[in-house]
Amino acid sequence: MRSFQTSTSPKFPSFLTVFFLFLSTSYAHNFLLRGSSLSVEDDSDILVSPDRTFSCGFYGMGQNAYWFSIWFTNSKDRTVVWMANRDRPANGRGSRVSLRGDGAMVLYDVDGSIIWETNTTSTDARMAELLDTGNLVIKGPGGEILWQSFDSPTDTLLPNQLFTKSTKLIARLHGGSYASGYFNFFFDNDNVLRLKYDGPDISSIYWPVPYLKMFENGRTNYNGSRIAVYDEMGHFVSSDWFQFIASDMGLLRIKRRLTMDHDGNLRLYSLNNDTGLWVISWEALAQLCTVHGVCGRNAICVNTPEPKCSCPPGYEITEPGNWNQGCKPLFNETLLQSQQVKFVELPHVDYFGFDLNFIESISIDSCMKLCVGDYRCKAFNYKLTGERRCYTKSELFNGYQSPSFEGKIYLKLPVTVETSQLAILNGTDPICQSDELETMIGSPSMYNINTKRMRWVYLYSFASAIGFIELLFVVSEGGEEHESDLTGFVRMVKSKIQCGEDSWIEEIVDPRLDGQFSRNQATTIVQLGISCVEEDRNKRPTMDLAIQALLEWQD
Ligand SMILES: *[C@@H]1O[C@H](CO)[C@@H](O)[C@H](O)[C@H]1NC(C)=O
Ligand SMILES: *[C@@H]1O[C@H](CO)[C@@H](O)[C@H](O)[C@H]1NC(C)=O
Ligand SMILES: *[C@@H]1O[C@H](CO)[C@@H](O)[C@H](O)[C@H]1NC(C)=O
Ligand SMILES: *[C@@H]1O[C@H](CO)[C@@H](O)[C@H](O)[C@H]1NC(C)=O
Ligand SMILES: *[C@@H]1O[C@H](CO)[C@@H](O)[C@H](O)[C@H]1NC(C)=O
């Protein structure tokens, strides 16, 4: 109402915008007629399912990446359930999706190139329609379905969506990306549902338990129909006899999704009406360390109880913050082919698979000789008790430490490599969680907090920088109204830094700067600010040190 009290015009257009926004959202359609388009630039250009559960349109992330997607309207972070060509985002200007005159639905980039299209050319497609189930369908004149998004899932299966021999769920690469990652959920050639790590170097099946027989895993491979589905109640059934029920089974009106997560676990989620957050109601693996490839080549996963990745003696992390790349040797690998080698014991550790040899009832000395004599051998697994089994390993993948492993890994290293007698496997989080930061940046309240608190980043003035640090100090003492938001923000940025990501810098710097700032200076000052709010006071820099660091980048 304030817009009428002021005689100046600037308020008036904003009132109009709000009015039209209201109009367009209240009349949001669930269909797109032949010959019409949705534009990336118009936020209100979306389809909404009749019961409003799902929305479909351009979903943006970061500065200039948009995907034609379907998402849950009411989940807090607008959870995406489907994407057209996740590996090629569209430009934030000029991109559009059209139900073309020839019947095909086509996603065009700003330069007119085709990012994705349906195979419905030369059909009498009448319209595309978003259903309450979350299925986007292209219908003919009689209502018959010519194409449906349910036939090409991304990483998520919805209730009553058939999972078949021609569908697959592929996880996102990591939390901050929608690109195809390495973990797959699929029907294998022998008719069994499986989870597989399918990385650039290797592929390895890790669910159901790979060393158990079919029947021990409760599966069958005799039914070739390869079909699975779950209902709204939370009951999943598959033709290979696999089935499960959700922990909140039976509650009909709950919104559910089954997602192949980027950490390699398959999870069923329920949407909490009140908070808009997702709650896990079933998961395939109780321990994340049993996911193959979770820590990358040579690395070892340790449940502490949270899964942590670490490198064995003689190795170091290849790309700090990114366990996908695993660990690299600190020595020249050709040295392993000489006789000048030693072995380091790793108790309760195994590297699953990649066996060169498997011999029973053999002494540890003979097993060791086998490994020394084979230039391909990088380690061997041996159990002193029982069958005294010897496995020599050509690759060190799927490393896992568990108290329940009675065997040990004997790691082959050049004698020249110095190692401590006792290998300490501490380590860091395998998965870099970056989803939350994006969520927060997207929410209006966080944006306000960001602009209010982060002004220092683009004012290159010493005084304002100190002002920021003081603010963080105030927050850390607990005297601020938005404390939880800001501490949450600090936690997220910290995890991004640990994960080696720097995309967040653009996100928190005022867009009005139009990129006119130094990344290095911005990074330094954010890191400094964050170190000032360490929970452990001993880890905080003194004011002297902080001022010194600030003076350094002033020069
Ligand atoms: C078109 O797509 C549908 C669903 O994705 C599929 O079942 C059908 O086989 C495809 N047709 C052709 C000709 O590729
Ligand atoms: C194979 O599985 C499907 C789907 O679960 C089921 O309908 C069908 O009866 C099964 N066939 C046999 C021979 O068990
Ligand atoms: C969620 O909302 C639906 C419809 O409004 C309701 O029927 C259902 O009981 C709610 N679920 C929970 C867990 O509150
Ligand atoms: C490793 O050692 C071999 C043989 O001494 C040498 O030819 C090779 O260049 C070395 N590789 C590296 C990466 O140093
Ligand atoms: C593991 O612990 C050792 C000894 O406490 C330490 O030197 C090393 O930096 C730690 N590694 C990691 C990745 O935390």
XYZ file of C-alpha atoms and ligand atoms in Angstrom:
625
model
C 0.000 0.000 0.000
C 2.974 2.203 0.534
C 3.281 2.686 -3.206
C 0.219 4.915 -3.193
C 1.510 7.124 -0.422
C 4.578 8.163 -2.355
C 4.141 10.433 -5.322
C 7.362 9.257 -6.936
C 6.878 6.740 -9.684
C 9.589 4.097 -8.907
C 7.312 2.209 -6.539
C 4.590 1.868 -9.115
C 6.243 -0.610 -11.513
C 7.158 -2.887 -8.622
C 3.524 -2.942 -7.559
C 2.528 -3.829 -11.121
C 5.135 -6.589 -11.294
C 3.864 -8.102 -8.097
C 0.331 -7.893 -9.435
C 1.190 -9.678 -12.682
C 3.285 -12.219 -10.865
C 0.282 -12.979 -8.727
C -1.910 -13.272 -11.805
C 0.452 -15.553 -13.657
C 1.167 -17.867 -10.731
C -2.453 -18.233 -9.787
C -3.281 -19.229 -13.357
C -0.257 -21.513 -13.858
C -1.139 -24.185 -16.405
C -0.215 -27.829 -16.347
C -0.025 -28.075 -20.137
C 1.863 -26.649 -23.089
C 0.038 -26.585 -26.406
C 1.587 -27.523 -29.728
C 3.319 -24.497 -31.200
C 4.073 -22.833 -27.857
C 7.197 -22.445 -25.715
C 8.513 -21.846 -22.221
C 11.240 -19.224 -21.918
C 14.200 -19.344 -19.544
C 13.932 -15.633 -18.805
C 10.396 -15.680 -17.473
C 10.322 -17.145 -13.955
C 6.572 -17.611 -14.154
C 6.841 -19.645 -17.374
C 6.377 -22.998 -15.663
C 3.884 -25.841 -15.707
C 2.372 -26.826 -12.373
C 0.613 -30.161 -11.864
C -3.122 -29.885 -11.001
C -2.543 -30.689 -7.309
C 0.541 -28.407 -7.340
C 2.914 -31.187 -6.158
C 5.224 -30.863 -9.160
C 6.496 -27.974 -11.244
C 8.203 -28.145 -14.605
C 10.294 -25.506 -16.305
C 13.785 -24.022 -16.276
C 15.674 -24.769 -13.089
C 18.695 -22.551 -12.517
C 21.851 -23.029 -10.518
C 24.843 -20.750 -10.103
C 25.373 -17.846 -12.454
C 24.202 -19.059 -15.805
C 23.236 -22.734 -15.852
C 19.616 -23.767 -16.484
C 18.062 -27.168 -17.019
C 14.604 -28.046 -18.288
C 13.448 -29.974 -15.202
C 10.654 -31.281 -13.024
C 10.848 -30.556 -9.285
C 8.803 -30.835 -6.088
C 7.029 -27.485 -5.754
C 6.883 -27.530 -1.972
C 10.162 -29.080 -0.935
C 12.395 -26.507 0.698
C 15.152 -26.840 -1.861
C 12.907 -27.458 -4.907
C 14.178 -31.037 -5.226
C 14.652 -31.953 -8.877
C 13.241 -35.335 -9.946
C 13.912 -35.214 -13.674
C 16.089 -33.322 -16.124
C 16.340 -33.164 -19.906
C 20.032 -33.672 -20.762
C 21.573 -33.038 -17.332
C 25.052 -32.923 -18.870
C 24.435 -29.813 -20.911
C 22.876 -26.840 -19.100
C 21.197 -24.103 -21.127
C 22.089 -20.435 -21.136
C 20.185 -18.121 -18.783
C 19.237 -15.868 -21.693
C 17.382 -16.805 -24.847
C 16.970 -20.510 -24.138
C 13.536 -22.049 -24.573
C 11.694 -25.314 -24.744
C 9.041 -25.688 -27.443
C 6.428 -28.183 -28.439
C 7.183 -27.658 -32.090
C 4.749 -27.693 -34.982
C 6.137 -31.062 -36.126
C 5.209 -32.636 -32.773
C 8.665 -32.814 -31.153
C 9.419 -31.207 -27.822
C 12.769 -29.456 -28.209
C 15.098 -27.630 -25.843
C 17.033 -24.855 -27.611
C 20.079 -23.054 -26.302
C 20.496 -19.304 -26.850
C 22.315 -19.879 -30.160
C 19.510 -22.075 -31.474
C 21.433 -25.319 -31.013
C 19.401 -28.287 -29.776
C 20.259 -29.490 -26.268
C 17.585 -32.155 -26.080
C 14.530 -33.347 -28.018
C 11.854 -36.011 -27.827
C 11.468 -38.562 -30.584
C 7.891 -37.452 -31.341
C 8.451 -35.745 -34.714
C 5.766 -36.457 -37.313
C 3.253 -37.466 -34.686
C -0.038 -35.706 -34.087
C 1.092 -34.541 -30.645
C -1.423 -32.077 -29.244
C 0.126 -30.973 -25.993
C 2.605 -31.679 -23.225
C 1.046 -32.132 -19.811
C 2.489 -32.345 -16.305
C 0.569 -34.941 -14.281
C 0.105 -35.164 -10.500
C 2.396 -38.205 -10.514
C 5.334 -36.034 -11.646
C 5.207 -37.499 -15.150
C 5.532 -35.094 -18.081
C 3.653 -36.614 -21.004
C 3.121 -35.697 -24.643
C -0.392 -36.606 -25.664
C -2.058 -37.232 -28.998
C -5.580 -36.096 -29.978
C -7.222 -39.047 -28.210
C -5.198 -38.518 -25.027
C -2.825 -41.366 -25.883
C 0.711 -40.982 -24.529
C 3.331 -40.513 -27.267
C 6.236 -39.805 -24.936
C 6.719 -39.605 -21.152
C 9.498 -38.423 -18.855
C 8.884 -41.538 -16.702
C 10.641 -43.568 -19.435
C 13.910 -41.665 -19.015
C 14.560 -41.104 -15.295
C 17.564 -39.080 -14.138
C 18.544 -40.088 -10.591
C 15.067 -40.422 -9.092
C 12.177 -42.881 -9.314
C 8.726 -41.681 -8.201
C 5.834 -43.793 -6.853
C 4.172 -45.870 -9.619
C 6.956 -45.058 -12.083
C 7.992 -48.363 -13.683
C 11.660 -49.257 -13.417
C 12.565 -51.524 -16.349
C 15.403 -53.100 -18.265
C 15.753 -49.928 -20.312
C 15.883 -47.478 -17.409
C 18.676 -46.607 -15.028
C 19.167 -44.186 -12.147
C 22.509 -42.383 -12.365
C 23.692 -40.323 -9.406
C 24.832 -36.721 -9.660
C 28.593 -36.243 -9.871
C 28.635 -34.407 -6.534
C 26.320 -32.299 -4.435
C 27.087 -29.113 -6.311
C 26.470 -30.559 -9.756
C 23.648 -32.117 -11.748
C 26.004 -33.808 -14.232
C 25.997 -37.617 -14.526
C 28.159 -39.226 -11.865
C 29.556 -42.702 -11.327
C 26.977 -44.562 -9.227
C 24.233 -46.516 -11.030
C 21.092 -48.396 -10.053
C 19.999 -50.773 -12.800
C 18.818 -54.246 -13.860
C 21.924 -56.247 -14.690
C 22.136 -58.665 -17.640
C 21.301 -61.556 -15.330
C 17.956 -59.892 -14.352
C 19.149 -58.754 -10.903
C 18.853 -55.217 -9.533
C 22.281 -53.895 -8.639
C 24.264 -50.858 -7.535
C 27.502 -50.278 -9.396
C 30.357 -47.816 -9.282
C 31.114 -47.134 -12.946
C 34.063 -44.759 -12.815
C 36.648 -43.606 -15.329
C 39.162 -46.273 -14.223
C 37.148 -49.217 -13.041
C 33.642 -50.467 -12.490
C 32.607 -52.530 -9.510
C 29.321 -53.881 -8.191
C 28.711 -53.360 -4.471
C 25.030 -54.186 -3.904
C 23.663 -56.702 -3.194
C 26.696 -58.075 -1.281
C 29.013 -59.021 -4.177
C 30.682 -62.050 -2.582
C 27.403 -63.765 -1.628
C 25.476 -66.104 -3.886
C 22.225 -65.049 -5.531
C 20.012 -66.925 -3.089
C 22.034 -65.829 -0.073
C 21.157 -62.298 -1.125
C 17.491 -63.255 -1.403
C 17.377 -62.726 -5.152
C 16.517 -64.770 -8.217
C 17.736 -64.416 -11.778
C 15.069 -66.678 -13.283
C 12.448 -63.976 -13.848
C 13.439 -62.163 -17.018
C 10.702 -59.507 -16.948
C 13.056 -57.033 -15.210
C 10.462 -54.781 -13.730
C 10.285 -52.955 -10.391
C 7.950 -50.385 -8.899
C 6.880 -48.918 -5.551
C 3.577 -47.494 -4.439
C 2.563 -44.361 -2.495
C 2.426 -46.439 0.666
C 6.157 -47.129 0.418
C 6.200 -50.769 -0.718
C 8.828 -51.618 -3.339
C 8.732 -54.880 -5.343
C 10.996 -56.190 -8.067
C 10.902 -59.175 -10.423
C 14.198 -60.460 -8.907
C 12.360 -60.908 -5.558
C 13.950 -57.875 -3.999
C 11.491 -55.861 -1.963
C 11.389 -53.421 0.914
C 8.960 -51.304 2.869
C 9.440 -47.712 3.998
C 9.828 -47.089 7.736
C 6.687 -44.912 7.501
C 4.880 -47.481 5.328
C 1.146 -47.080 4.916
C 0.805 -43.325 5.283
C -0.864 -42.679 1.965
C -0.572 -38.956 1.432
C 3.186 -38.808 1.966
C 5.233 -37.606 -1.000
C 8.078 -40.007 -1.695
C 11.096 -40.304 -3.951
C 13.699 -43.045 -4.471
C 17.026 -41.429 -5.330
C 20.423 -42.747 -6.376
C 22.434 -40.359 -4.215
C 25.818 -38.950 -5.172
C 27.458 -40.720 -2.223
C 26.605 -44.103 -3.813
C 23.693 -45.033 -1.558
C 20.163 -45.607 -2.827
C 17.570 -44.003 -0.535
C 13.825 -43.658 -0.237
C 12.766 -40.274 1.143
C 9.527 -38.885 2.563
C 8.661 -35.205 2.425
C 7.824 -33.584 5.745
C 4.808 -31.323 5.122
C 5.745 -28.805 7.774
C 9.418 -28.258 7.154
C 9.629 -29.065 3.441
C 12.620 -31.281 4.260
C 13.234 -34.885 3.255
C 13.443 -37.719 5.754
C 15.091 -41.065 4.907
C 12.599 -43.915 5.161
C 14.795 -46.661 3.675
C 18.371 -47.009 2.398
C 20.187 -49.802 0.586
C 23.440 -49.677 2.588
C 23.762 -49.158 6.310
C 27.441 -48.276 6.050
C 28.706 -45.926 3.382
C 32.157 -47.542 3.360
C 30.636 -50.560 1.603
C 30.023 -48.344 -1.433
C 32.731 -49.152 -3.953
C 34.754 -46.282 -5.293
C 33.592 -43.954 -2.519
C 37.206 -43.039 -1.664
C 38.853 -43.601 -5.061
C 41.963 -45.493 -6.124
C 44.378 -46.692 -3.388
C 42.365 -44.979 -0.618
C 40.836 -46.697 2.411
C 37.390 -45.997 3.843
C 37.108 -46.107 7.643
C 33.892 -45.940 9.646
C 34.646 -43.673 12.599
C 31.566 -44.254 12.713
C 31.018 -41.646 9.984
C 32.827 -42.762 6.858
C 36.223 -41.120 6.394
C 38.702 -41.588 3.571
C 42.418 -41.864 4.135
C 45.550 -42.802 2.254
C 47.737 -45.776 3.195
C 51.410 -45.254 4.161
C 53.520 -44.205 1.184
C 50.539 -42.562 -0.538
C 48.957 -39.112 -0.430
C 45.674 -37.670 -1.603
C 45.778 -36.943 -5.350
C 43.566 -33.887 -5.344
C 42.980 -32.461 -1.857
C 39.275 -32.202 -1.178
C 38.288 -34.604 -3.971
C 38.366 -38.263 -3.010
C 37.085 -39.301 -6.463
C 40.730 -39.110 -7.529
C 41.918 -41.254 -4.599
C 45.558 -41.403 -3.464
C 48.768 -41.300 -5.482
C 52.043 -43.050 -4.549
C 54.802 -40.887 -3.063
C 57.334 -43.057 -4.927
C 58.080 -44.065 -8.499
C 55.874 -47.105 -9.130
C 58.483 -48.803 -11.293
C 60.400 -49.360 -8.028
C 57.758 -51.943 -7.042
C 59.090 -54.177 -9.828
C 62.512 -54.478 -8.208
C 63.352 -56.889 -5.405
C 64.093 -53.946 -3.075
C 60.652 -53.891 -1.520
C 59.172 -54.109 1.941
C 55.663 -54.797 3.223
C 53.616 -52.634 5.593
C 50.818 -54.318 7.565
C 47.344 -52.785 7.524
C 45.255 -54.714 10.065
C 41.501 -55.166 9.447
C 41.872 -53.678 5.959
C 40.855 -55.202 2.646
C 40.876 -53.976 -0.927
C 37.948 -55.757 -2.533
C 38.466 -57.392 -5.950
C 41.318 -57.202 -8.495
C 42.878 -60.470 -7.306
C 45.825 -61.772 -9.317
C 45.858 -65.032 -7.386
C 43.863 -66.837 -4.773
C 45.602 -69.711 -2.956
C 44.466 -71.603 0.131
C 46.592 -73.266 2.834
C 49.755 -71.370 2.052
C 52.279 -69.815 4.438
C 52.575 -66.046 4.696
C 56.175 -66.281 3.441
C 55.091 -68.049 0.264
C 52.307 -65.512 -0.246
C 54.808 -62.680 0.142
C 57.200 -64.309 -2.338
C 54.357 -64.591 -4.809
C 53.806 -60.839 -4.566
C 57.505 -59.939 -4.735
C 57.914 -62.129 -7.807
C 54.992 -60.590 -9.683
C 55.640 -57.091 -11.000
C 51.881 -56.442 -11.172
C 51.389 -57.137 -7.454
C 50.825 -54.026 -5.302
C 49.738 -55.760 -2.095
C 48.432 -59.036 -0.779
C 45.704 -59.985 1.624
C 46.454 -62.759 4.090
C 44.636 -64.318 7.010
C 46.882 -66.143 9.491
C 44.082 -68.192 11.024
C 41.652 -70.695 9.466
C 42.124 -71.406 5.766
C 45.274 -69.221 5.554
C 44.118 -67.653 2.295
C 46.401 -65.585 0.120
C 45.089 -63.039 -2.381
C 47.551 -60.972 -4.404
C 46.222 -57.649 -5.713
C 46.892 -55.886 -8.997
C 44.874 -52.791 -8.109
C 44.078 -51.166 -4.800
C 40.418 -50.232 -5.150
C 37.477 -50.381 -2.738
C 39.732 -50.120 0.328
C 37.787 -50.639 3.533
C 38.792 -50.951 7.168
C 36.455 -52.848 9.452
C 37.037 -54.479 12.853
C 35.176 -57.501 11.488
C 37.897 -58.212 8.894
C 40.241 -60.761 10.393
C 42.706 -60.544 7.537
C 45.348 -57.929 6.859
C 46.589 -56.107 3.819
C 50.357 -56.276 3.321
C 51.191 -53.244 1.249
C 54.196 -53.494 -1.067
C 56.457 -50.423 -0.916
C 59.971 -49.647 -2.119
C 62.422 -50.041 0.781
C 63.449 -46.420 0.309
C 59.997 -45.136 1.325
C 59.964 -44.143 4.969
C 56.884 -45.218 6.851
C 55.989 -45.300 10.484
C 55.463 -48.767 11.915
C 51.897 -48.007 12.845
C 49.666 -46.799 10.057
C 47.145 -44.278 11.357
C 44.081 -44.116 9.211
C 42.402 -40.869 10.224
C 41.166 -39.085 7.136
C 38.476 -36.775 5.888
C 34.888 -36.906 4.696
C 34.468 -38.805 1.462
C 31.583 -36.714 0.267
C 31.685 -32.992 -0.119
C 28.213 -31.808 0.819
C 27.582 -28.680 -1.127
C 23.831 -28.894 -1.663
C 22.987 -26.862 1.391
C 24.955 -23.773 0.472
C 23.170 -23.485 -2.824
C 19.863 -23.848 -1.058
C 20.710 -21.097 1.340
C 21.938 -18.770 -1.332
C 18.706 -19.306 -3.220
C 16.522 -18.388 -0.267
C 15.632 -14.711 0.096
C 16.435 -14.463 3.800
C 19.951 -15.728 3.249
C 20.425 -13.323 0.414
C 19.619 -10.441 2.746
C 21.974 -11.729 5.348
C 24.641 -12.174 2.735
C 24.328 -8.690 1.365
C 24.133 -7.195 4.838
C 27.143 -9.042 6.191
C 29.232 -9.489 3.097
C 29.422 -5.893 1.982
C 33.091 -5.882 2.968
C 34.011 -8.160 0.125
C 33.581 -5.515 -2.506
C 34.344 -2.439 -0.477
C 38.079 -2.721 -0.642
C 38.488 -0.812 2.511
C 40.388 -1.897 5.505
C 37.850 -0.537 7.934
C 34.915 -2.416 6.489
C 36.918 -5.637 6.556
C 37.534 -5.216 10.256
C 33.856 -4.450 10.609
C 33.016 -7.816 9.145
C 35.338 -9.695 11.426
C 33.816 -7.912 14.367
C 30.405 -8.954 13.172
C 31.484 -12.571 12.982
C 32.859 -12.257 16.498
C 29.541 -10.936 17.665
C 27.790 -13.841 16.023
C 30.155 -16.354 17.534
C 29.387 -14.960 20.972
C 25.753 -15.687 20.307
C 24.349 -12.171 20.432
C 22.803 -11.937 16.968
C 19.237 -12.342 15.833
C 20.166 -14.368 12.736
C 22.802 -16.393 14.454
C 21.711 -19.763 13.145
C 21.610 -18.535 9.555
C 25.056 -17.047 9.731
C 26.683 -19.926 11.581
C 25.052 -22.226 9.050
C 26.539 -20.106 6.302
C 29.989 -20.255 7.889
C 29.733 -24.042 8.225
C 28.816 -24.393 4.568
C 31.591 -22.155 3.280
C 34.035 -24.055 5.455
C 32.972 -27.360 3.979
C 33.272 -25.887 0.475
C 36.804 -24.747 1.224
C 37.664 -28.176 2.612
C 36.208 -29.714 -0.512
C 38.474 -27.542 -2.632
C 35.575 -25.764 -4.327
C 35.693 -22.073 -5.048
C 32.451 -21.539 -6.948
C 30.945 -20.018 -3.777
C 32.976 -16.830 -4.150
C 30.852 -15.552 -7.025
C 27.754 -16.563 -5.112
C 28.384 -14.377 -2.090
C 29.877 -11.328 -3.747
C 27.363 -8.611 -4.537
C 26.175 -9.077 -8.141
C 26.246 -5.271 -8.606
C 30.034 -5.542 -8.664
C 29.639 -7.327 -12.000
C 32.723 -9.474 -11.430
C 34.974 -6.469 -10.683
C 36.752 -7.903 -7.661
C 39.810 -9.978 -6.914
C 39.037 -13.624 -6.209
C 42.191 -14.026 -4.179
C 41.408 -11.125 -1.912
C 37.823 -12.238 -1.492
C 38.944 -15.776 -0.641
C 41.592 -14.626 1.820
C 39.232 -12.435 3.712
C 36.463 -15.011 3.890
C 38.905 -17.620 5.161
C 40.210 -15.170 7.705
C 36.724 -14.288 8.830
C 35.836 -17.938 9.179
C 38.953 -18.773 11.172
C 37.881 -16.019 13.581
C 34.734 -17.928 14.493
C 36.353 -21.312 15.117
C 34.588 -23.023 17.998
C 37.951 -23.898 19.454
C 39.265 -20.530 20.636
C 42.850 -21.726 20.286
C 42.332 -22.092 16.546
C 41.266 -18.451 16.146
C 43.929 -16.016 14.996
C 44.788 -13.159 17.351
C 43.601 -9.701 16.337
C 47.230 -8.826 15.552
C 47.545 -11.689 13.114
C 44.205 -10.886 11.530
C 45.169 -7.262 10.985
C 48.502 -8.327 9.561
C 46.819 -10.638 7.067
C 44.482 -7.859 6.018
C 47.348 -5.406 5.613
C 49.118 -7.886 3.370
C 46.370 -7.952 0.799
C 45.905 -4.217 1.041
C 49.325 -3.753 -0.606
C 10.868 -42.992 -28.383
O 10.916 -42.870 -26.991
C 10.117 -43.796 -26.323
C 10.123 -43.441 -24.889
O 11.292 -42.782 -24.529
C 10.623 -45.197 -26.593
O 9.808 -46.133 -25.930
C 10.590 -45.447 -28.070
O 11.161 -46.699 -28.345
C 11.351 -44.367 -28.796
N 11.168 -44.546 -30.210
C 12.167 -44.484 -31.042
C 11.809 -44.663 -32.481
O 13.329 -44.288 -30.704
C 8.102 -62.150 -12.825
O 7.993 -60.883 -12.140
C 6.818 -60.164 -12.446
C 6.915 -58.819 -11.789
O 7.193 -58.922 -10.409
C 5.602 -60.970 -12.015
O 4.428 -60.254 -12.330
C 5.601 -62.313 -12.707
O 4.542 -63.076 -12.247
C 6.929 -63.023 -12.469
N 6.974 -64.232 -13.289
C 7.183 -65.430 -12.780
C 7.212 -66.546 -13.728
O 7.342 -65.577 -11.566
C 0.649 -34.043 4.651
O -0.423 -33.367 4.034
C -1.444 -34.214 3.549
C -2.444 -33.395 2.765
O -2.525 -32.077 3.228
C -2.059 -34.950 4.733
O -3.098 -35.792 4.303
C -0.971 -35.790 5.374
O -1.488 -36.464 6.508
C 0.174 -34.905 5.803
N 1.250 -35.752 6.247
C 1.903 -35.537 7.369
C 2.973 -36.504 7.711
O 1.663 -34.607 8.108
C 60.513 -43.917 -12.742
O 61.697 -44.633 -12.848
C 61.999 -45.090 -14.184
C 63.207 -46.012 -14.152
O 64.170 -45.532 -13.252
C 62.181 -43.870 -15.069
O 62.427 -44.279 -16.386
C 60.936 -43.032 -15.032
O 61.109 -41.841 -15.783
C 60.572 -42.666 -13.598
N 59.271 -42.035 -13.606
C 59.035 -40.930 -12.918
C 57.652 -40.383 -13.015
O 59.891 -40.387 -12.248
C 46.352 -38.052 10.613
O 46.994 -38.048 11.870
C 48.393 -37.767 11.789
C 48.965 -37.942 13.185
O 48.094 -37.480 14.161
C 48.599 -36.359 11.233
O 49.952 -36.082 11.122
C 47.943 -36.286 9.850
O 48.024 -34.985 9.338
C 46.484 -36.700 9.930
N 45.932 -36.751 8.606
C 44.750 -36.213 8.304
C 44.346 -36.355 6.891
O 44.058 -35.658 9.127
